[in-house]
Tab-separated table of C-alpha atoms in Angstrom:
chain	number	residue	atom	x	y	z
Z	1	MET	CA	17.057	38.677	122.261
Z	2	LYS	CA	15.315	36.433	123.946
Z	3	LYS	CA	12.213	37.096	122.846
Z	4	VAL	CA	13.942	37.099	119.083
Z	5	ILE	CA	14.720	33.179	119.720
Z	6	VAL	CA	11.382	32.958	120.748
Z	7	LEU	CA	9.907	34.616	117.838
Z	8	ILE	CA	12.309	32.111	115.933
Z	9	LEU	CA	11.281	29.080	117.731
Z	10	LEU	CA	7.219	29.935	117.104
Z	11	ALA	CA	7.729	30.486	113.392
Z	12	VAL	CA	9.264	26.947	113.906
Z	13	VAL	CA	6.740	25.778	114.981
Z	14	ALA	CA	3.572	27.308	113.142
Z	15	TYR	CA	5.508	26.315	109.840
Z	16	TYR	CA	5.252	22.374	111.021
Z	17	LEU	CA	1.749	23.745	112.274
Z	18	VAL	CA	0.687	24.756	108.637
Z	19	ASP	CA	2.586	22.149	107.156
Z	20	VAL	CA	0.901	19.359	108.238
Z	21	PHE	CA	-2.426	20.485	108.663
Z	22	SER	CA	-1.726	21.343	104.959
Z	23	GLN	CA	-1.818	18.221	103.931
Z	24	ILE	CA	-4.770	16.890	105.636
Z	25	LYS	CA	-7.761	16.321	102.789
Z	26	PHE	CA	-10.560	17.940	106.052
Z	27	GLY	CA	-13.548	16.513	104.869
Z	28	GLU	CA	-12.584	13.714	102.483
Z	29	ASN	CA	-13.094	10.302	102.063
Z	30	ARG	CA	-10.171	9.063	102.658
Z	31	PHE	CA	-11.064	5.672	103.280
Z	32	GLN	CA	-12.121	4.561	99.416
Z	33	GLY	CA	-15.163	4.102	99.821
Z	34	GLU	CA	-14.526	1.812	102.842
Z	35	ASN	CA	-15.761	2.403	106.206
Z	36	VAL	CA	-13.279	2.895	109.139
Z	37	ARG	CA	-14.798	-0.581	110.353
Z	38	ASP	CA	-13.978	-2.835	107.666
Z	39	PHE	CA	-10.638	-0.361	107.081
Z	40	TYR	CA	-9.293	-1.825	110.588
Z	41	LEU	CA	-10.634	-5.672	110.304
Z	42	ASP	CA	-9.178	-6.182	106.634
Z	43	LYS	CA	-6.093	-4.785	108.042
Z	44	SER	CA	-5.855	-6.356	111.345
Z	45	LYS	CA	-6.631	-9.779	109.565
Z	46	ASN	CA	-4.685	-9.894	106.587
Z	47	ASP	CA	-2.270	-7.465	106.834
Z	48	LEU	CA	-0.563	-7.958	110.226
Z	49	HIS	CA	-1.220	-11.680	110.686
Z	50	VAL	CA	-4.082	-10.892	114.639
Z	51	SER	CA	-6.638	-12.295	114.999
Z	52	ASN	CA	-8.052	-10.402	117.887
Z	53	SER	CA	-8.670	-7.496	116.094
Z	54	VAL	CA	-8.851	-5.475	119.816
Z	55	THR	CA	-5.342	-6.296	120.384
Z	56	SER	CA	-4.150	-5.160	116.838
Z	57	ILE	CA	-6.264	-1.645	117.157
Z	58	VAL	CA	-5.384	-0.829	120.679
Z	59	VAL	CA	-1.370	-1.832	119.644
Z	60	ASN	CA	-1.267	-1.095	116.440
Z	61	PHE	CA	-3.553	1.669	114.815
Z	62	ARG	CA	-4.465	3.309	118.391
Z	63	GLY	CA	-0.753	2.441	119.489
Z	64	PHE	CA	-0.252	6.304	120.413
Z	65	ASP	CA	-2.478	6.414	122.296
Z	66	THR	CA	-2.202	3.986	124.441
Z	67	LEU	CA	0.934	4.927	125.005
Z	68	GLY	CA	-0.452	7.849	126.118
Z	69	GLU	CA	-2.906	5.876	128.288
Z	70	VAL	CA	0.532	4.484	129.930
Z	71	THR	CA	1.529	7.159	130.714
Z	72	VAL	CA	-1.518	8.104	132.899
Z	73	LEU	CA	-1.154	5.204	134.766
Z	74	PHE	CA	2.496	6.240	135.284
Z	75	LEU	CA	1.597	9.612	136.095
Z	76	ALA	CA	-1.319	8.667	138.572
Z	77	ALA	CA	0.766	5.969	140.450
Z	78	THR	CA	3.641	8.754	140.819
Z	79	ALA	CA	0.927	11.628	142.373
Z	80	LEU	CA	-0.205	8.479	144.858
Z	81	GLY	CA	3.006	8.615	146.049
Z	82	SER	CA	3.842	11.702	146.806
Z	83	VAL	CA	0.420	12.765	147.956
Z	84	LEU	CA	0.837	9.728	150.499
Z	85	TYR	CA	4.454	10.383	150.858
Z	86	ARG	CA	3.031	13.568	153.243
Z	87	ARG	CA	0.002	12.675	154.979
Z	88	LYS	CA	0.784	11.396	157.966
Z	89	ALA	CA	-0.769	7.368	158.854
Z	90	HIS	CA	-3.217	7.553	161.331
Z	91	GLY	CA	-2.792	3.858	162.812
Z	92	GLU	CA	-1.347	1.099	161.823
Z	93	ALA	CA	-3.603	0.220	158.602
Z	94	VAL	CA	-3.097	-3.663	159.674
Z	95	LEU	CA	-4.582	-4.710	162.495
Z	96	PHE	CA	-2.724	-8.181	163.256
Z	97	ASN	CA	-1.622	-11.029	161.188
Z	98	ALA	CA	-2.798	-12.748	158.853
Z	99	SER	CA	-3.289	-16.762	159.868
Z	100	THR	CA	-1.675	-19.667	158.859
Z	101	ILE	CA	-3.675	-20.932	156.400
Z	102	VAL	CA	-4.753	-17.782	154.581
Z	103	ARG	CA	-0.441	-17.762	154.380
Z	104	SER	CA	0.389	-21.248	152.767
Z	105	GLY	CA	-2.208	-20.185	150.956
Z	106	ALA	CA	-1.481	-17.264	149.279
Z	107	HIS	CA	1.993	-19.147	149.081
Z	108	LEU	CA	0.504	-21.578	147.084
Z	109	LEU	CA	-1.562	-19.588	145.475
Z	110	PHE	CA	1.059	-16.545	144.414
Z	111	ALA	CA	4.031	-17.976	141.891
Z	112	PRO	CA	-0.603	-19.142	139.472
Z	113	ILE	CA	-1.500	-15.719	139.610
Z	114	LEU	CA	1.562	-14.780	138.387
Z	115	LEU	CA	1.874	-17.255	135.728
Z	116	LEU	CA	-2.276	-16.625	134.900
Z	117	GLY	CA	-1.119	-12.576	134.444
Z	118	ALA	CA	2.281	-13.136	132.191
Z	119	TYR	CA	-0.466	-16.585	129.953
Z	120	VAL	CA	-3.313	-13.555	130.068
Z	121	PHE	CA	-0.433	-10.660	128.741
Z	122	ILE	CA	2.074	-13.322	126.294
Z	123	HIS	CA	-1.853	-13.971	124.431
Z	124	GLY	CA	-3.058	-10.240	124.006
Z	125	HIS	CA	-3.086	-10.317	120.433
Z	126	LEU	CA	-4.537	-14.528	119.937
Z	127	SER	CA	-7.683	-14.087	123.055
Z	128	PRO	CA	-9.019	-11.688	125.210
Z	129	GLY	CA	-7.416	-9.621	127.142
Z	130	GLY	CA	-3.529	-8.392	126.888
Z	131	GLY	CA	-1.685	-5.982	129.015
Z	132	PHE	CA	-3.084	-4.069	130.925
Z	133	GLN	CA	-5.569	-7.183	132.189
Z	134	GLY	CA	-2.422	-9.528	132.906
Z	135	GLY	CA	-0.795	-7.157	134.428
Z	136	THR	CA	-4.049	-6.011	137.340
Z	137	ILE	CA	-3.633	-9.694	138.065
Z	138	ILE	CA	0.383	-9.896	138.717
Z	139	ALA	CA	0.105	-6.426	140.918
Z	140	THR	CA	-3.611	-9.298	142.839
Z	141	GLY	CA	-0.995	-12.109	143.174
Z	142	PHE	CA	1.085	-9.371	144.972
Z	143	LEU	CA	-1.472	-7.538	146.953
Z	144	LEU	CA	-2.608	-11.278	148.675
Z	145	MET	CA	1.522	-11.561	149.370
Z	146	LEU	CA	1.137	-8.001	150.639
Z	147	LEU	CA	-2.166	-9.160	152.748
Z	148	ALA	CA	-0.779	-12.512	153.854
Z	149	TYR	CA	2.823	-11.607	154.924
Z	150	HIS	CA	2.537	-8.548	157.811
Z	151	ASP	CA	6.439	-8.014	156.559
Z	152	TYR	CA	6.598	-8.943	152.715
Z	153	LYS	CA	8.417	-6.575	150.746
Z	154	VAL	CA	9.159	-5.169	147.869
Z	155	SER	CA	11.364	-3.649	146.186
Z	156	HIS	CA	10.860	0.037	144.999
Z	157	GLY	CA	14.426	-0.016	143.338
Z	158	VAL	CA	12.992	-3.014	141.101
Z	159	LEU	CA	9.556	-1.831	140.701
Z	160	THR	CA	10.893	1.582	139.008
Z	161	TRP	CA	13.443	-0.719	136.827
Z	162	VAL	CA	11.201	-2.529	135.179
Z	163	GLU	CA	8.630	0.201	134.812
Z	164	SER	CA	10.889	2.164	133.353
Z	165	LEU	CA	13.155	-0.590	130.709
Z	166	ALA	CA	9.359	-1.614	129.566
Z	167	GLY	CA	8.144	2.132	129.551
Z	168	LEU	CA	11.594	2.610	127.612
Z	169	THR	CA	10.806	-0.463	125.351
Z	170	PHE	CA	7.742	0.572	124.003
Z	171	ALA	CA	8.775	3.990	123.488
Z	172	SER	CA	12.316	2.654	121.288
Z	173	LEU	CA	9.607	0.792	119.056
Z	174	GLY	CA	7.465	2.896	118.617
Z	175	LEU	CA	11.044	5.168	117.444
Z	176	THR	CA	12.574	2.100	115.314
Z	177	GLY	CA	9.379	2.604	113.036
Z	178	LEU	CA	10.018	5.585	112.910
Z	179	ILE	CA	13.949	5.403	112.144
Z	180	LEU	CA	13.118	2.403	109.652
Z	181	GLY	CA	10.799	5.415	107.101
Z	182	LYS	CA	7.660	4.108	108.823
Z	183	THR	CA	5.439	6.038	110.599
Z	184	PHE	CA	5.060	5.881	115.006
Z	185	LEU	CA	4.482	1.899	116.225
Z	186	GLU	CA	4.441	1.016	112.754
Z	187	ASN	CA	4.947	-2.591	112.414
Z	188	PHE	CA	8.491	-3.900	111.105
Z	189	LEU	CA	9.432	-8.133	112.219
Z	190	PRO	CA	8.148	-10.577	109.865
Z	191	ILE	CA	4.463	-11.272	110.881
Z	192	GLY	CA	4.205	-15.072	111.230
Z	193	THR	CA	1.099	-16.709	111.065
Z	194	ILE	CA	-2.251	-15.929	111.773
Z	195	ASN	CA	-3.476	-17.729	115.360
Z	196	ASP	CA	0.836	-18.419	116.585
Z	197	LEU	CA	2.516	-17.754	119.208
Z	198	PHE	CA	5.133	-15.133	117.078
Z	199	SER	CA	2.655	-13.664	114.825
Z	200	GLY	CA	1.565	-10.017	114.849
Z	201	GLY	CA	5.191	-7.931	114.856
Z	202	ILE	CA	5.272	-5.809	117.518
Z	203	ILE	CA	2.207	-6.235	118.859
Z	204	PRO	CA	2.984	-9.381	121.124
Z	205	ILE	CA	6.669	-7.421	122.369
Z	206	ILE	CA	4.417	-3.897	123.739
Z	207	TYR	CA	1.875	-5.805	125.237
Z	208	ILE	CA	4.528	-7.494	126.980
Z	209	ALA	CA	6.014	-4.286	128.393
Z	210	VAL	CA	2.338	-2.607	128.596
Z	211	GLY	CA	1.555	-5.842	131.299
Z	212	PHE	CA	5.281	-5.465	132.547
Z	213	LYS	CA	4.394	-1.693	133.562
Z	214	VAL	CA	0.879	-2.474	134.829
Z	215	GLY	CA	2.220	-5.293	137.157
Z	216	ALA	CA	5.117	-2.838	138.178
Z	217	GLU	CA	2.854	0.357	138.235
Z	218	LEU	CA	-0.623	-0.821	140.494
Z	219	THR	CA	2.005	-3.242	142.451
Z	220	GLY	CA	4.058	0.076	143.339
Z	221	VAL	CA	0.336	1.902	144.311
Z	222	LEU	CA	-0.840	-1.152	147.004
Z	223	TYR	CA	2.737	-1.789	148.525
Z	224	THR	CA	2.264	2.107	149.493
Z	225	MET	CA	-1.238	2.736	150.823
Z	226	LEU	CA	-0.211	-0.481	152.672
Z	227	ASN	CA	3.028	0.434	154.335
Z	228	GLU	CA	2.275	4.665	155.148
Z	229	LYS	CA	4.165	3.762	158.450
Z	230	GLU	CA	7.500	3.066	156.652
Z	231	TYR	CA	7.440	6.785	154.837
Z	232	LYS	CA	6.815	8.100	157.863
Z	233	LYS	CA	9.999	7.160	159.822
Z	234	SER	CA	11.806	7.744	156.465
V	1	MET	CA	-20.841	-40.990	124.568
V	2	ASN	CA	-21.138	-37.098	123.963
V	3	GLN	CA	-25.037	-37.392	124.507
V	4	ILE	CA	-24.046	-38.852	127.717
V	5	LEU	CA	-21.926	-36.673	128.687
V	6	GLU	CA	-24.032	-33.379	127.766
V	7	ILE	CA	-26.366	-34.975	129.718
V	8	LEU	CA	-24.373	-35.414	132.685
V	9	GLY	CA	-23.087	-32.069	132.339
V	10	LEU	CA	-26.277	-30.183	132.682
V	11	ILE	CA	-26.954	-32.838	135.753
V	12	LEU	CA	-24.267	-30.188	137.953
V	13	ILE	CA	-24.681	-27.553	135.534
V	14	ILE	CA	-28.739	-27.500	137.196
V	15	ILE	CA	-27.317	-28.817	141.150
V	16	GLY	CA	-24.340	-26.073	140.842
V	17	SER	CA	-27.282	-22.960	139.597
V	18	ILE	CA	-29.599	-24.597	142.461
V	19	PHE	CA	-26.640	-24.697	145.256
V	20	LEU	CA	-25.692	-20.654	143.817
V	21	PHE	CA	-29.388	-20.020	144.139
V	22	LEU	CA	-29.794	-21.191	148.357
V	23	GLY	CA	-26.669	-19.520	148.727
V	24	ALA	CA	-27.241	-16.195	147.759
V	25	LEU	CA	-30.989	-16.731	149.259
V	26	GLY	CA	-28.860	-17.912	152.947
V	27	ILE	CA	-26.790	-14.191	152.331
V	28	TYR	CA	-30.248	-12.427	152.012
V	29	ARG	CA	-32.234	-14.399	155.147
V	30	MET	CA	-29.663	-14.980	157.470
V	31	PRO	CA	-29.658	-12.571	160.985
V	32	ASP	CA	-25.587	-12.214	160.997
V	33	VAL	CA	-22.242	-11.977	159.429
V	34	TYR	CA	-20.912	-15.646	160.361
V	35	ASN	CA	-23.851	-17.637	159.428
V	36	ARG	CA	-24.331	-15.376	155.690
V	37	LEU	CA	-20.710	-16.483	155.507
V	38	GLN	CA	-21.255	-19.656	156.144
V	39	ALA	CA	-24.388	-20.629	153.128
V	40	GLY	CA	-22.291	-17.686	150.769
V	41	THR	CA	-18.889	-19.676	150.892
V	42	LYS	CA	-20.331	-23.028	150.980
V	43	ALA	CA	-23.086	-22.671	148.632
V	44	THR	CA	-20.802	-20.906	146.117
V	45	THR	CA	-18.120	-23.483	146.649
V	46	LEU	CA	-19.899	-26.098	145.870
V	47	GLY	CA	-22.297	-24.208	143.583
V	48	GLY	CA	-19.314	-22.799	141.534
V	49	MET	CA	-17.351	-26.161	141.185
V	50	SER	CA	-20.134	-28.436	139.733
V	51	LEU	CA	-21.239	-25.624	137.240
V	52	ILE	CA	-17.928	-25.403	135.938
V	53	ILE	CA	-17.109	-28.779	135.412
V	54	GLY	CA	-20.466	-29.432	133.830
V	55	VAL	CA	-19.280	-26.902	131.723
V	56	GLY	CA	-16.139	-29.180	131.053
V	57	LEU	CA	-18.645	-31.565	130.562
V	58	ILE	CA	-20.631	-30.407	127.810
V	59	GLN	CA	-17.149	-28.513	125.901
V	60	PRO	CA	-14.450	-31.375	126.627
V	61	ASP	CA	-11.895	-29.597	125.288
V	62	TRP	CA	-12.267	-27.094	127.963
V	63	PHE	CA	-11.820	-29.775	130.493
V	64	TRP	CA	-9.019	-29.905	131.745
V	65	LYS	CA	-8.807	-26.133	131.988
V	66	SER	CA	-12.222	-25.733	134.175
V	67	LEU	CA	-10.856	-28.263	136.165
V	68	ILE	CA	-7.501	-26.250	136.482
V	69	LEU	CA	-10.849	-23.155	137.820
V	70	VAL	CA	-12.180	-25.522	140.186
V	71	ILE	CA	-8.426	-26.348	141.253
V	72	PHE	CA	-7.845	-23.169	142.301
V	73	ILE	CA	-11.601	-22.256	143.916
V	74	ALA	CA	-11.003	-25.213	146.303
V	75	LEU	CA	-7.836	-23.442	147.652
V	76	SER	CA	-8.905	-19.139	146.943
V	77	ASN	CA	-12.579	-19.061	147.701
V	78	PRO	CA	-12.609	-20.998	151.829
V	79	ILE	CA	-9.085	-19.413	152.552
V	80	SER	CA	-11.055	-15.803	151.064
V	81	SER	CA	-14.063	-17.105	153.446
V	82	HIS	CA	-12.082	-18.299	156.813
V	83	ALA	CA	-9.848	-15.002	156.440
V	84	LEU	CA	-13.414	-12.462	156.717
V	85	ALA	CA	-14.442	-14.867	159.342
V	86	ARG	CA	-11.448	-14.086	161.699
V	87	SER	CA	-11.571	-10.822	160.282
V	88	ALA	CA	-14.724	-10.174	161.935
V	89	TYR	CA	-14.229	-12.013	164.952
V	90	LYS	CA	-10.759	-10.265	165.212
V	91	SER	CA	-13.331	-6.706	165.263
V	92	LYS	CA	-15.408	-7.966	168.041
V	93	ILE	CA	-18.604	-8.171	165.562
V	94	LYS	CA	-21.404	-10.325	167.664
V	95	PRO	CA	-22.591	-13.120	166.468
V	96	PHE	CA	-26.784	-13.474	166.836
V	97	PHE	CA	-27.663	-14.531	170.073
V	98	LYS	CA	-31.699	-14.052	169.896
V	99	GLY	CA	-33.995	-16.220	173.077
V	100	LYS	CA	-29.944	-18.113	173.751
V	101	GLU	CA	-28.782	-15.403	176.560
V	102	GLU	CA	-26.285	-18.344	178.173
V	103	ASP	CA	-24.666	-18.339	174.561
V	104	LEU	CA	-23.730	-15.119	175.184
V	105	ASP	CA	-22.397	-15.160	178.325
V	106	ALA	CA	-20.061	-17.821	177.053
V	107	TYR	CA	-19.111	-15.832	173.951
V	108	LYS	CA	-17.981	-12.996	175.733
V	109	GLU	CA	-16.180	-15.548	178.527
V	110	VAL	CA	-14.254	-16.520	175.053
V	111	VAL	CA	-13.603	-13.582	173.803
V	112	GLU	CA	-11.880	-11.880	176.749
V	113	ARG	CA	-9.825	-15.039	177.603
V	114	ASN	CA	-8.780	-15.210	174.396
V	115	GLU	CA	-7.555	-11.023	174.781
V	116	ASN	CA	-5.916	-11.799	177.617
V	117	ASN	CA	-3.739	-15.004	176.215
């Protein structure tokens, strides 16, 4: 019985694989005389109204790829957490407290750094930068606080929630395009005027989600690496 | 007006590059951590600040952004070098004492006194 079910499932998978592959015209020029570069540049300017064509390629034309990259980051963070969970701490990572100058400086710089990170990922479709870069900047802000304050706590629950919600936003935006009768991650929102903050359809929303996700993941990684001791106790 | 601003900006950029060069030379030439930190930080703080202000003067659209950058450098650069120097001192890296052995004794005395406290 089990073997029959497996065979039927395999047949279904094989049928759809053959069906999909038979529709692809291998070896033909599917860009009607243009090359891929011109196609991307033309489409990102005229069909998506995104002034930063790198962003439109990363998030829209190759958005599926980016979803995979975000998943790789998530897996790396999880794996690091699980490896460090089992490792025994050889003495303390922090030898002495940071001085008052460092602490007050970190306190002063923390908010501007978060603001810069948010600026970078919100303007990802207008200027160089984007979700990955902005998220990393946010994580450096948290690293500064972790280095300055010995007892600075980041809630793992909140980090997991932010990460999961951001990932869910990304995937559900892609699925919404599929539900509305387009392809996965295809744009379905109004595209606005070029060089506006509210332009580019789903691209800014996806990049904001990526920014939150990367920031939360890297903060979690840094927090785990600095606070191995805490895991040993629990 | 624009001409004057451009010349002023270029002068500032040249001053900044000279200071950055001297900072690099200091890092190469100085004997120990503390001297290198001193040369590196002081020179890069002033050099970077005047370089960025110079760019802001040549491109007046960017002036306020460059001012924000200068404030950021003024806040972060001294603090980071302070943290580096403090951790070097705390991990007992000896300063450079060639030819001044009486200063070395004074340094050891201070370290011992700090440890006892």
